Amino acid sequence: MCRKIVTAVCILVTFILQSTVFPALPFFTVTPNLLLILTVSFGFVHGKRTGLWTGFFCGLLIDLFYSNLFGFYSLVYMLIGYINGLLYQVFFDEDIKFPMILVALSDLGYNLVFYAIQFAFRMRFDFSAYLVHTILPELVFTVLISILLYRIFYLINRRLVKYELEGQQSPWLKK
């Protein structure tokens, strides 16, 4: 139960940061996709089921507040969380390179799907401009922010695991 509450708080805090703080920063025209970092991190660290549900709720928040096409972001984030959760078996505790690669690939896939749905179906085929002005800057900024955020999410996970293990070893729970 504690893990679900902490996950919900992480989703809400990340959504608030992504929608209020980072757009107000004046140095870039794009904002990092913090909810994508959260979805990738939780899927990679906890597995496909947690990645799927985390992605669903992250996408649902974006659908509720910003989307014209309801359900699109929920579906995309669920897919990203599930795919990254499949890689749960190769999770290494202190390795930051692999999660950064996962964040980069997930952000690239997210932006390509977004381009296909939002622009290509409307016959706007200027992909090179979208790539140079939106996809690449967001990808770089998201990967750089993921270095810090992945560490934070990893530390939260370690504390939760430690708390859960202490609860299992409690003398009050033994029969």
GROMACS .gro file of C-alpha atoms in nm:
model
  175
    1MET     CA    1   0.000   0.000   0.000
    2CYS     CA    2   0.285   0.233   0.083
    3ARG     CA    3   0.439   0.175  -0.262
    4LYS     CA    4   0.114   0.276  -0.434
    5ILE     CA    5   0.089   0.595  -0.232
    6VAL     CA    6   0.451   0.685  -0.303
    7THR     CA    7   0.400   0.614  -0.675
    8ALA     CA    8   0.090   0.835  -0.683
    9VAL     CA    9   0.277   1.116  -0.507
   10CYS     CA   10   0.568   1.080  -0.751
   11ILE     CA   11   0.328   1.101  -1.046
   12LEU     CA   12   0.157   1.411  -0.910
   13VAL     CA   13   0.479   1.591  -0.818
   14THR     CA   14   0.635   1.508  -1.155
   15PHE     CA   15   0.324   1.627  -1.340
   16ILE     CA   16   0.321   1.953  -1.146
   17LEU     CA   17   0.691   2.010  -1.216
   18GLN     CA   18   0.646   1.931  -1.585
   19SER     CA   19   0.345   2.155  -1.630
   20THR     CA   20   0.440   2.453  -1.411
   21VAL     CA   21   0.809   2.483  -1.326
   22PHE     CA   22   0.993   2.365  -1.638
   23PRO     CA   23   0.788   2.566  -1.892
   24ALA     CA   24   0.874   2.879  -1.693
   25LEU     CA   25   1.249   2.822  -1.732
   26PRO     CA   26   1.372   3.073  -1.989
   27PHE     CA   27   1.676   2.896  -2.136
   28PHE     CA   28   1.511   2.645  -2.369
   29THR     CA   29   1.213   2.647  -2.600
   30VAL     CA   30   1.125   2.286  -2.512
   31THR     CA   31   1.060   2.125  -2.178
   32PRO     CA   32   1.186   1.785  -2.067
   33ASN     CA   33   0.934   1.505  -2.055
   34LEU     CA   34   0.949   1.429  -1.685
   35LEU     CA   35   0.651   1.195  -1.692
   36LEU     CA   36   0.828   0.987  -1.954
   37ILE     CA   37   1.134   0.965  -1.729
   38LEU     CA   38   0.910   0.853  -1.443
   39THR     CA   39   0.735   0.593  -1.658
   40VAL     CA   40   1.063   0.455  -1.794
   41SER     CA   41   1.222   0.451  -1.448
   42PHE     CA   42   0.934   0.279  -1.272
   43GLY     CA   43   0.889   0.028  -1.554
   44PHE     CA   44   1.258  -0.053  -1.563
   45VAL     CA   45   1.299  -0.078  -1.186
   46HIS     CA   46   0.968  -0.247  -1.094
   47GLY     CA   47   0.863  -0.442  -1.401
   48LYS     CA   48   0.605  -0.436  -1.676
   49ARG     CA   49   0.294  -0.423  -1.458
   50THR     CA   50   0.411  -0.120  -1.261
   51GLY     CA   51   0.540   0.042  -1.580
   52LEU     CA   52   0.204  -0.012  -1.747
   53TRP     CA   53   0.004   0.139  -1.461
   54THR     CA   54   0.246   0.425  -1.404
   55GLY     CA   55   0.234   0.502  -1.775
   56PHE     CA   56  -0.145   0.488  -1.773
   57PHE     CA   57  -0.181   0.738  -1.491
   58CYS     CA   58   0.088   0.970  -1.630
   59GLY     CA   59  -0.082   0.964  -1.969
   60LEU     CA   60  -0.423   1.008  -1.809
   61LEU     CA   61  -0.311   1.330  -1.641
   62ILE     CA   62  -0.189   1.466  -1.974
   63ASP     CA   63  -0.511   1.353  -2.143
   64LEU     CA   64  -0.726   1.522  -1.880
   65PHE     CA   65  -0.545   1.854  -1.883
   66TYR     CA   66  -0.391   1.901  -2.227
   67SER     CA   67  -0.514   1.655  -2.489
   68ASN     CA   68  -0.756   1.704  -2.776
   69LEU     CA   69  -0.751   1.332  -2.847
   70PHE     CA   70  -0.852   1.165  -2.520
   71GLY     CA   71  -0.676   0.838  -2.449
   72PHE     CA   72  -0.385   0.894  -2.686
   73TYR     CA   73  -0.129   0.982  -2.420
   74SER     CA   74  -0.256   0.711  -2.185
   75LEU     CA   75  -0.207   0.451  -2.453
   76VAL     CA   76   0.138   0.575  -2.556
   77TYR     CA   77   0.266   0.604  -2.198
   78MET     CA   78   0.122   0.261  -2.112
   79LEU     CA   79   0.306   0.112  -2.407
   80ILE     CA   80   0.631   0.284  -2.307
   81GLY     CA   81   0.596   0.167  -1.945
   82TYR     CA   82   0.520  -0.189  -2.052
   83ILE     CA   83   0.810  -0.212  -2.299
   84ASN     CA   84   1.055  -0.073  -2.046
   85GLY     CA   85   0.913  -0.309  -1.784
   86LEU     CA   86   1.004  -0.601  -2.005
   87LEU     CA   87   1.367  -0.503  -1.948
   88TYR     CA   88   1.325  -0.545  -1.573
   89GLN     CA   89   1.536  -0.861  -1.589
   90VAL     CA   90   1.848  -0.664  -1.688
   91PHE     CA   91   1.814  -0.406  -1.409
   92PHE     CA   92   2.146  -0.313  -1.249
   93ASP     CA   93   2.148  -0.113  -0.929
   94GLU     CA   94   2.402   0.159  -0.991
   95ASP     CA   95   2.422   0.166  -1.371
   96ILE     CA   96   2.294   0.496  -1.514
   97LYS     CA   97   2.390   0.443  -1.878
   98PHE     CA   98   2.125   0.187  -1.964
   99PRO     CA   99   1.833   0.388  -1.816
  100MET     CA  100   1.956   0.695  -2.004
  101ILE     CA  101   1.954   0.495  -2.329
  102LEU     CA  102   1.603   0.372  -2.246
  103VAL     CA  103   1.486   0.728  -2.179
  104ALA     CA  104   1.639   0.846  -2.508
  105LEU     CA  105   1.482   0.564  -2.710
  106SER     CA  106   1.147   0.606  -2.535
  107ASP     CA  107   1.146   0.982  -2.595
  108LEU     CA  108   1.237   0.931  -2.959
  109GLY     CA  109   0.960   0.673  -3.000
  110TYR     CA  110   0.713   0.897  -2.818
  111ASN     CA  111   0.792   1.192  -3.043
  112LEU     CA  112   0.773   0.982  -3.359
  113VAL     CA  113   0.431   0.849  -3.261
  114PHE     CA  114   0.323   1.201  -3.168
  115TYR     CA  115   0.442   1.329  -3.507
  116ALA     CA  116   0.262   1.052  -3.691
  117ILE     CA  117  -0.069   1.110  -3.513
  118GLN     CA  118  -0.068   1.487  -3.477
  119PHE     CA  119   0.109   1.603  -3.794
  120ALA     CA  120   0.132   1.337  -4.063
  121PHE     CA  121  -0.240   1.257  -4.050
  122ARG     CA  122  -0.306   1.627  -4.106
  123MET     CA  123  -0.077   1.622  -4.412
  124ARG     CA  124   0.198   1.829  -4.245
  125PHE     CA  125   0.508   1.652  -4.368
  126ASP     CA  126   0.787   1.888  -4.260
  127PHE     CA  127   0.955   1.620  -4.049
  128SER     CA  128   1.305   1.768  -4.069
  129ALA     CA  129   1.191   2.093  -3.908
  130TYR     CA  130   1.006   1.901  -3.636
  131LEU     CA  131   1.312   1.682  -3.581
  132VAL     CA  132   1.555   1.973  -3.551
  133HIS     CA  133   1.338   2.215  -3.355
  134THR     CA  134   1.141   1.982  -3.129
  135ILE     CA  135   1.252   1.620  -3.115
  136LEU     CA  136   1.628   1.661  -3.075
  137PRO     CA  137   1.624   1.948  -2.821
  138GLU     CA  138   1.360   1.770  -2.611
  139LEU     CA  139   1.552   1.443  -2.635
  140VAL     CA  140   1.876   1.602  -2.517
  141PHE     CA  141   1.708   1.797  -2.237
  142THR     CA  142   1.509   1.493  -2.122
  143VAL     CA  143   1.817   1.270  -2.116
  144LEU     CA  144   2.015   1.529  -1.919
  145ILE     CA  145   1.735   1.570  -1.663
  146SER     CA  146   1.697   1.191  -1.645
  147ILE     CA  147   2.044   1.166  -1.488
  148LEU     CA  148   1.916   1.348  -1.180
  149LEU     CA  149   1.559   1.218  -1.176
  150TYR     CA  150   1.654   0.853  -1.226
  151ARG     CA  151   1.882   0.876  -0.922
  152ILE     CA  152   1.600   1.027  -0.717
  153PHE     CA  153   1.351   0.759  -0.827
  154TYR     CA  154   1.613   0.491  -0.764
  155LEU     CA  155   1.674   0.619  -0.408
  156ILE     CA  156   1.300   0.628  -0.343
  157ASN     CA  157   1.281   0.267  -0.460
  158ARG     CA  158   1.570   0.161  -0.235
  159ARG     CA  159   1.401   0.316   0.068
  160LEU     CA  160   1.072   0.150  -0.018
  161VAL     CA  161   1.238  -0.189  -0.057
  162LYS     CA  162   1.420  -0.139   0.273
  163TYR     CA  163   1.094  -0.039   0.443
  164GLU     CA  164   0.911  -0.339   0.298
  165LEU     CA  165   1.185  -0.578   0.407
  166GLU     CA  166   1.186  -0.435   0.760
  167GLY     CA  167   0.810  -0.490   0.772
  168GLN     CA  168   0.853  -0.853   0.671
  169GLN     CA  169   1.116  -0.911   0.941
  170SER     CA  170   0.911  -0.748   1.212
  171PRO     CA  171   0.866  -0.973   1.519
  172TRP     CA  172   0.500  -0.874   1.527
  173LEU     CA  173   0.438  -1.040   1.190
  174LYS     CA  174   0.603  -1.373   1.274
  175LYS     CA  175   0.381  -1.660   1.372
   0.00000   0.00000   0.00000
